[in-house]
């Protein structure tokens, strides 16, 4: 898909879809990117759009695309944008299996980062490279509405129960400190994604109710 679809956010629909996502996480310990994750977020676009809350500059996620083509060379699983602030989040989903985040290498006491996670991060870096290469083109402006827009990346991979306490700290540190060419790249598990979205949705609803009072 080379074009974004217009999107209007609904709190109620997003809440219902988040419940469905929690049910998916509860029903399986392992998740397949192709069979579980991609079909879910392609269908549940309200929850997919709310993932943009990882980017503060996306106040209104009014543009969304799944399996978004990046100038013929790459494709990202999910792209969400704010047409006013010209800010976008590009999301790479990976699978959730015991070796998705860390792998044990020989007799080393400290697990190494898994190839699946490194693959996801490399995907995001390639997207940024291609977008930077095309930034001054007419095609770029037609797609994103300006010759310069802001991009952030997110990799969602693995499950919490697959992590020891130390590896949770390592993952959190990597999430907080990975910046590439001034662009933030976050890494979260599917469980962390669900918790973050649940909290943000509760805050969103509280603010909306306060305004109506």
Tab-separated table of N, CA, C and O in Angstrom, residues 123-205:
chain	number	residue	atom	x	y	z
A	123	UNK	N	15.389	-3.296	10.107
A	123	UNK	CA	14.319	-2.882	9.207
A	123	UNK	C	14.004	-1.396	9.364
A	123	UNK	O	13.890	-0.657	8.390
A	124	UNK	N	13.882	-0.969	10.618
A	124	UNK	CA	13.555	0.429	10.892
A	124	UNK	C	14.659	1.355	10.374
A	124	UNK	O	14.396	2.405	9.782
A	125	UNK	N	15.906	0.970	10.583
A	125	UNK	CA	17.022	1.792	10.114
A	125	UNK	C	17.016	1.904	8.594
A	125	UNK	O	17.300	2.981	8.043
A	126	UNK	N	16.677	0.822	7.911
A	126	UNK	CA	16.591	0.877	6.453
A	126	UNK	C	15.469	1.808	6.005
A	126	UNK	O	15.603	2.531	5.010
A	127	UNK	N	14.357	1.791	6.726
A	127	UNK	CA	13.272	2.720	6.389
A	127	UNK	C	13.754	4.156	6.503
A	127	UNK	O	13.501	4.979	5.607
A	128	UNK	N	14.429	4.474	7.597
A	128	UNK	CA	14.909	5.836	7.805
A	128	UNK	C	15.894	6.246	6.709
A	128	UNK	O	15.873	7.385	6.238
A	129	UNK	N	16.766	5.305	6.334
A	129	UNK	CA	17.725	5.613	5.265
A	129	UNK	C	17.000	5.948	3.972
A	129	UNK	O	17.308	6.947	3.312
A	130	UNK	N	16.029	5.125	3.590
A	130	UNK	CA	15.308	5.348	2.337
A	130	UNK	C	14.512	6.635	2.374
A	130	UNK	O	14.481	7.399	1.394
A	131	UNK	N	13.874	6.915	3.483
A	131	UNK	CA	13.094	8.148	3.619
A	131	UNK	C	13.997	9.368	3.526
A	131	UNK	O	13.643	10.369	2.892
A	132	UNK	N	15.173	9.297	4.145
A	132	UNK	CA	16.119	10.403	4.042
A	132	UNK	C	16.611	10.596	2.626
A	132	UNK	O	16.795	11.733	2.159
A	133	UNK	N	16.813	9.488	1.920
A	133	UNK	CA	17.292	9.553	0.542
A	133	UNK	C	16.248	10.184	-0.384
A	133	UNK	O	16.601	10.840	-1.371
A	134	UNK	N	14.965	9.994	-0.067
A	134	UNK	CA	13.877	10.476	-0.934
A	134	UNK	C	13.271	11.796	-0.468
A	134	UNK	O	12.331	12.289	-1.085
A	135	UNK	N	13.827	12.378	0.575
A	135	UNK	CA	13.168	13.502	1.247
A	135	UNK	C	12.892	14.688	0.340
A	135	UNK	O	11.871	15.372	0.497
A	136	UNK	N	13.735	14.987	-0.603
A	136	UNK	CA	13.570	16.181	-1.440
A	136	UNK	C	12.791	15.912	-2.717
A	136	UNK	O	12.689	16.782	-3.583
A	137	UNK	N	12.222	14.721	-2.848
A	137	UNK	CA	11.524	14.367	-4.082
A	137	UNK	C	10.056	14.780	-4.045
A	137	UNK	O	9.457	14.951	-2.980
A	138	UNK	N	9.471	14.910	-5.246
A	138	UNK	CA	8.049	15.215	-5.337
A	138	UNK	C	7.212	14.067	-4.779
A	138	UNK	O	6.172	14.294	-4.153
A	139	UNK	N	7.666	12.830	-5.002
A	139	UNK	CA	6.936	11.667	-4.508
A	139	UNK	C	6.839	11.690	-2.985
A	139	UNK	O	5.793	11.386	-2.401
A	140	UNK	N	7.920	12.071	-2.336
A	140	UNK	CA	7.948	12.178	-0.873
A	140	UNK	C	6.914	13.199	-0.402
A	140	UNK	O	6.125	12.945	0.513
A	141	UNK	N	6.903	14.366	-1.024
A	141	UNK	CA	5.957	15.413	-0.632
A	141	UNK	C	4.519	14.981	-0.889
A	141	UNK	O	3.618	15.263	-0.084
A	142	UNK	N	4.276	14.289	-2.003
A	142	UNK	CA	2.925	13.820	-2.306
A	142	UNK	C	2.451	12.809	-1.267
A	142	UNK	O	1.273	12.783	-0.907
A	143	UNK	N	3.363	11.981	-0.790
A	143	UNK	CA	2.991	10.962	0.189
A	143	UNK	C	2.718	11.548	1.569
A	143	UNK	O	1.741	11.192	2.234
A	144	UNK	N	3.594	12.446	2.021
A	144	UNK	CA	3.570	12.879	3.411
A	144	UNK	C	3.117	14.330	3.614
A	144	UNK	O	2.988	14.775	4.748
A	145	UNK	N	2.879	15.050	2.545
A	145	UNK	CA	2.328	16.388	2.657
A	145	UNK	C	3.329	17.486	2.890
A	145	UNK	O	2.950	18.641	3.109
A	146	UNK	N	4.625	17.175	2.861
A	146	UNK	CA	5.667	18.187	3.059
A	146	UNK	C	7.003	17.595	2.625
A	146	UNK	O	7.148	16.378	2.476
A	147	UNK	N	8.002	18.483	2.409
A	147	UNK	CA	9.337	18.013	2.037
A	147	UNK	C	10.142	17.562	3.252
A	147	UNK	O	11.189	16.948	3.107
A	148	UNK	N	9.652	17.894	4.437
A	148	UNK	CA	10.312	17.418	5.653
A	148	UNK	C	9.253	17.092	6.686
A	148	UNK	O	8.430	17.936	7.048
A	149	UNK	N	9.243	15.839	7.132
A	149	UNK	CA	8.322	15.418	8.185
A	149	UNK	C	9.115	14.672	9.249
A	149	UNK	O	10.269	14.292	9.040
A	150	UNK	N	8.491	14.455	10.391
A	150	UNK	CA	9.149	13.783	11.509
A	150	UNK	C	8.749	12.318	11.553
A	150	UNK	O	7.565	11.976	11.446
A	151	UNK	N	9.762	11.440	11.705
A	151	UNK	CA	9.515	10.007	11.802
A	151	UNK	C	10.088	9.452	13.103
A	151	UNK	O	11.160	9.869	13.545
A	152	UNK	N	9.349	8.504	13.687
A	152	UNK	CA	9.853	7.706	14.795
A	152	UNK	C	9.591	6.242	14.461
A	152	UNK	O	8.726	5.922	13.634
A	153	UNK	N	10.345	5.344	15.106
A	153	UNK	CA	10.179	3.928	14.849
A	153	UNK	C	9.842	3.153	16.103
A	153	UNK	O	10.223	3.533	17.217
A	154	UNK	N	9.126	2.053	15.937
A	154	UNK	CA	8.760	1.184	17.057
A	154	UNK	C	8.853	-0.266	16.601
A	154	UNK	O	8.307	-0.631	15.555
A	155	UNK	N	9.549	-1.077	17.396
A	155	UNK	CA	9.617	-2.524	17.165
A	155	UNK	C	8.882	-3.211	18.311
A	155	UNK	O	9.195	-2.973	19.482
A	156	UNK	N	7.905	-4.034	17.980
A	156	UNK	CA	7.161	-4.784	18.994
A	156	UNK	C	7.512	-6.253	18.810
A	156	UNK	O	7.289	-6.835	17.737
A	157	UNK	N	8.058	-6.867	19.862
A	157	UNK	CA	8.582	-8.224	19.731
A	157	UNK	C	8.592	-8.929	21.085
A	157	UNK	O	8.861	-8.314	22.118
A	158	UNK	N	8.281	-10.227	21.099
A	158	UNK	CA	8.442	-11.013	22.312
A	158	UNK	C	7.357	-10.809	23.358
A	158	UNK	O	6.454	-9.993	23.210
A	159	UNK	N	7.482	-11.585	24.448
A	159	UNK	CA	6.553	-11.538	25.563
A	159	UNK	C	7.310	-11.301	26.858
A	159	UNK	O	8.479	-11.664	26.999
A	160	UNK	N	6.644	-10.724	27.838
A	160	UNK	CA	7.263	-10.452	29.132
A	160	UNK	C	7.734	-11.720	29.832
A	160	UNK	O	8.798	-11.747	30.454
A	161	UNK	N	6.929	-12.788	29.755
A	161	UNK	CA	7.247	-13.998	30.499
A	161	UNK	C	8.489	-14.698	29.971
A	161	UNK	O	9.009	-15.626	30.603
A	162	UNK	N	8.987	-14.255	28.826
A	162	UNK	CA	10.199	-14.829	28.256
A	162	UNK	C	11.459	-14.136	28.785
A	162	UNK	O	12.570	-14.496	28.404
A	163	UNK	N	11.292	-13.156	29.675
A	163	UNK	CA	12.415	-12.349	30.123
A	163	UNK	C	12.720	-12.542	31.602
A	163	UNK	O	11.814	-12.561	32.437
A	164	UNK	N	14.014	-12.650	31.913
A	164	UNK	CA	14.460	-12.586	33.297
A	164	UNK	C	14.532	-11.118	33.716
A	164	UNK	O	14.487	-10.207	32.877
A	165	UNK	N	14.662	-10.876	35.023
A	165	UNK	CA	14.650	-9.500	35.536
A	165	UNK	C	15.749	-8.647	34.907
A	165	UNK	O	15.519	-7.492	34.535
A	166	UNK	N	16.953	-9.191	34.791
A	166	UNK	CA	18.051	-8.413	34.217
A	166	UNK	C	17.784	-8.057	32.767
A	166	UNK	O	18.054	-6.925	32.326
A	167	UNK	N	17.216	-9.000	32.008
A	167	UNK	CA	16.955	-8.741	30.597
A	167	UNK	C	15.832	-7.720	30.412
A	167	UNK	O	15.803	-6.985	29.428
A	168	UNK	N	14.908	-7.669	31.361
A	168	UNK	CA	13.886	-6.622	31.309
A	168	UNK	C	14.532	-5.250	31.446
A	168	UNK	O	14.155	-4.286	30.764
A	169	UNK	N	15.531	-5.160	32.329
A	169	UNK	CA	16.248	-3.898	32.518
A	169	UNK	C	17.033	-3.545	31.262
A	169	UNK	O	17.057	-2.388	30.821
A	170	UNK	N	17.676	-4.532	30.648
A	170	UNK	CA	18.433	-4.294	29.418
A	170	UNK	C	17.521	-3.801	28.297
A	170	UNK	O	17.868	-2.874	27.550
A	171	UNK	N	16.358	-4.421	28.184
A	171	UNK	CA	15.416	-4.026	27.145
A	171	UNK	C	14.913	-2.606	27.373
A	171	UNK	O	14.807	-1.802	26.443
A	172	UNK	N	14.618	-2.294	28.624
A	172	UNK	CA	14.139	-0.955	28.948
A	172	UNK	C	15.208	0.091	28.643
A	172	UNK	O	14.918	1.174	28.110
A	173	UNK	N	16.461	-0.214	28.981
A	173	UNK	CA	17.559	0.729	28.721
A	173	UNK	C	17.702	0.958	27.221
A	173	UNK	O	17.872	2.088	26.772
A	174	UNK	N	17.604	-0.121	26.464
A	174	UNK	CA	17.731	0.018	25.012
A	174	UNK	C	16.591	0.849	24.450
A	174	UNK	O	16.792	1.666	23.556
A	175	UNK	N	15.403	0.639	24.984
A	175	UNK	CA	14.249	1.411	24.530
A	175	UNK	C	14.441	2.901	24.796
A	175	UNK	O	14.124	3.749	23.961
A	176	UNK	N	14.966	3.231	25.953
A	176	UNK	CA	15.096	4.628	26.362
A	176	UNK	C	16.236	5.362	25.670
A	176	UNK	O	16.242	6.604	25.619
A	177	UNK	N	17.218	4.630	25.127
A	177	UNK	CA	18.437	5.285	24.653
A	177	UNK	C	18.751	5.089	23.176
A	177	UNK	O	19.805	5.523	22.715
A	178	UNK	N	17.864	4.455	22.428
A	178	UNK	CA	18.130	4.238	21.016
A	178	UNK	C	17.590	5.401	20.190
A	178	UNK	O	16.375	5.570	20.051
A	179	UNK	N	18.487	6.196	19.661
A	179	UNK	CA	18.150	7.320	18.793
A	179	UNK	C	19.039	7.227	17.560
A	179	UNK	O	20.264	7.124	17.676
A	180	UNK	N	18.444	7.264	16.380
A	180	UNK	CA	19.190	7.145	15.133
A	180	UNK	C	18.897	8.366	14.274
A	180	UNK	O	17.754	8.601	13.877
A	181	UNK	N	19.943	9.133	14.004
A	181	UNK	CA	19.787	10.340	13.169
A	181	UNK	C	18.666	11.223	13.723
A	181	UNK	O	17.794	11.702	12.997
A	182	UNK	N	18.677	11.420	15.028
A	182	UNK	CA	17.708	12.245	15.757
A	182	UNK	C	16.302	11.644	15.782
A	182	UNK	O	15.343	12.322	16.152
A	183	UNK	N	16.162	10.396	15.399
A	183	UNK	CA	14.860	9.732	15.385
A	183	UNK	C	14.831	8.661	16.472
A	183	UNK	O	15.713	7.820	16.552
A	184	UNK	N	13.792	8.686	17.299
A	184	UNK	CA	13.658	7.727	18.389
A	184	UNK	C	13.182	6.383	17.852
A	184	UNK	O	12.254	6.316	17.039
A	185	UNK	N	13.834	5.307	18.301
A	185	UNK	CA	13.416	3.948	17.952
A	185	UNK	C	13.178	3.193	19.263
A	185	UNK	O	14.112	2.957	20.021
A	186	UNK	N	11.937	2.844	19.525
A	186	UNK	CA	11.595	2.142	20.765
A	186	UNK	C	11.412	0.650	20.499
A	186	UNK	O	11.054	0.241	19.389
A	187	UNK	N	11.662	-0.148	21.536
A	187	UNK	CA	11.450	-1.589	21.473
A	187	UNK	C	10.610	-1.994	22.678
A	187	UNK	O	10.994	-1.720	23.821
A	188	UNK	N	9.467	-2.629	22.432
A	188	UNK	CA	8.597	-3.071	23.525
A	188	UNK	C	8.093	-4.476	23.234
A	188	UNK	O	8.032	-4.906	22.083
A	189	UNK	N	7.737	-5.187	24.297
A	189	UNK	CA	7.087	-6.483	24.131
A	189	UNK	C	5.599	-6.253	23.842
A	189	UNK	O	5.064	-5.152	24.032
A	190	UNK	N	4.929	-7.302	23.412
A	190	UNK	CA	3.491	-7.188	23.163
A	190	UNK	C	2.728	-6.945	24.461
A	190	UNK	O	1.715	-6.231	24.467
A	191	UNK	N	3.219	-7.497	25.562
A	191	UNK	CA	2.565	-7.262	26.853
A	191	UNK	C	2.735	-5.810	27.290
A	191	UNK	O	1.793	-5.196	27.807
A	192	UNK	N	3.934	-5.265	27.087
A	192	UNK	CA	4.171	-3.867	27.423
A	192	UNK	C	3.315	-2.952	26.551
A	192	UNK	O	2.766	-1.956	27.022
A	193	UNK	N	3.185	-3.308	25.271
A	193	UNK	CA	2.329	-2.533	24.373
A	193	UNK	C	0.908	-2.479	24.909
A	193	UNK	O	0.297	-1.398	24.976
A	194	UNK	N	0.372	-3.625	25.314
A	194	UNK	CA	-0.995	-3.669	25.836
A	194	UNK	C	-1.140	-2.833	27.100
A	194	UNK	O	-2.121	-2.094	27.264
A	195	UNK	N	-0.155	-2.921	28.005
A	195	UNK	CA	-0.224	-2.135	29.242
A	195	UNK	C	-0.143	-0.638	28.959
A	195	UNK	O	-0.895	0.158	29.541
A	196	UNK	N	0.774	-0.256	28.096
A	196	UNK	CA	0.928	1.161	27.774
A	196	UNK	C	-0.355	1.720	27.168
A	196	UNK	O	-0.808	2.820	27.537
A	197	UNK	N	-0.929	0.989	26.229
A	197	UNK	CA	-2.144	1.479	25.566
A	197	UNK	C	-3.322	1.518	26.527
A	197	UNK	O	-4.151	2.426	26.463
A	198	UNK	N	-3.389	0.545	27.442
A	198	UNK	CA	-4.467	0.537	28.434
A	198	UNK	C	-4.380	1.763	29.339
A	198	UNK	O	-5.397	2.423	29.610
A	199	UNK	N	-3.186	2.076	29.802
A	199	UNK	CA	-3.007	3.239	30.665
A	199	UNK	C	-3.330	4.531	29.911
A	199	UNK	O	-4.053	5.401	30.426
A	200	UNK	N	-2.811	4.671	28.702
A	200	UNK	CA	-3.032	5.901	27.945
A	200	UNK	C	-4.491	6.080	27.576
A	200	UNK	O	-5.005	7.201	27.562
A	201	UNK	N	-5.159	4.974	27.297
A	201	UNK	CA	-6.579	5.066	26.962
A	201	UNK	C	-7.387	5.489	28.182
A	201	UNK	O	-8.345	6.271	28.062
A	202	UNK	N	-7.006	5.025	29.374
A	202	UNK	CA	-7.709	5.434	30.591
A	202	UNK	C	-7.520	6.930	30.841
A	202	UNK	O	-8.455	7.626	31.231
A	203	UNK	N	-6.318	7.438	30.597
A	203	UNK	CA	-6.050	8.860	30.757
A	203	UNK	C	-6.822	9.667	29.708
A	203	UNK	O	-7.370	10.726	30.010
A	204	UNK	N	-6.874	9.170	28.500
A	204	UNK	CA	-7.595	9.827	27.405
A	204	UNK	C	-9.076	9.956	27.775
A	204	UNK	O	-9.686	11.016	27.593
A	205	UNK	N	-9.639	8.874	28.305
A	205	UNK	CA	-11.050	8.888	28.676
A	205	UNK	C	-11.317	9.842	29.832
A	205	UNK	O	-12.332	10.545	29.856
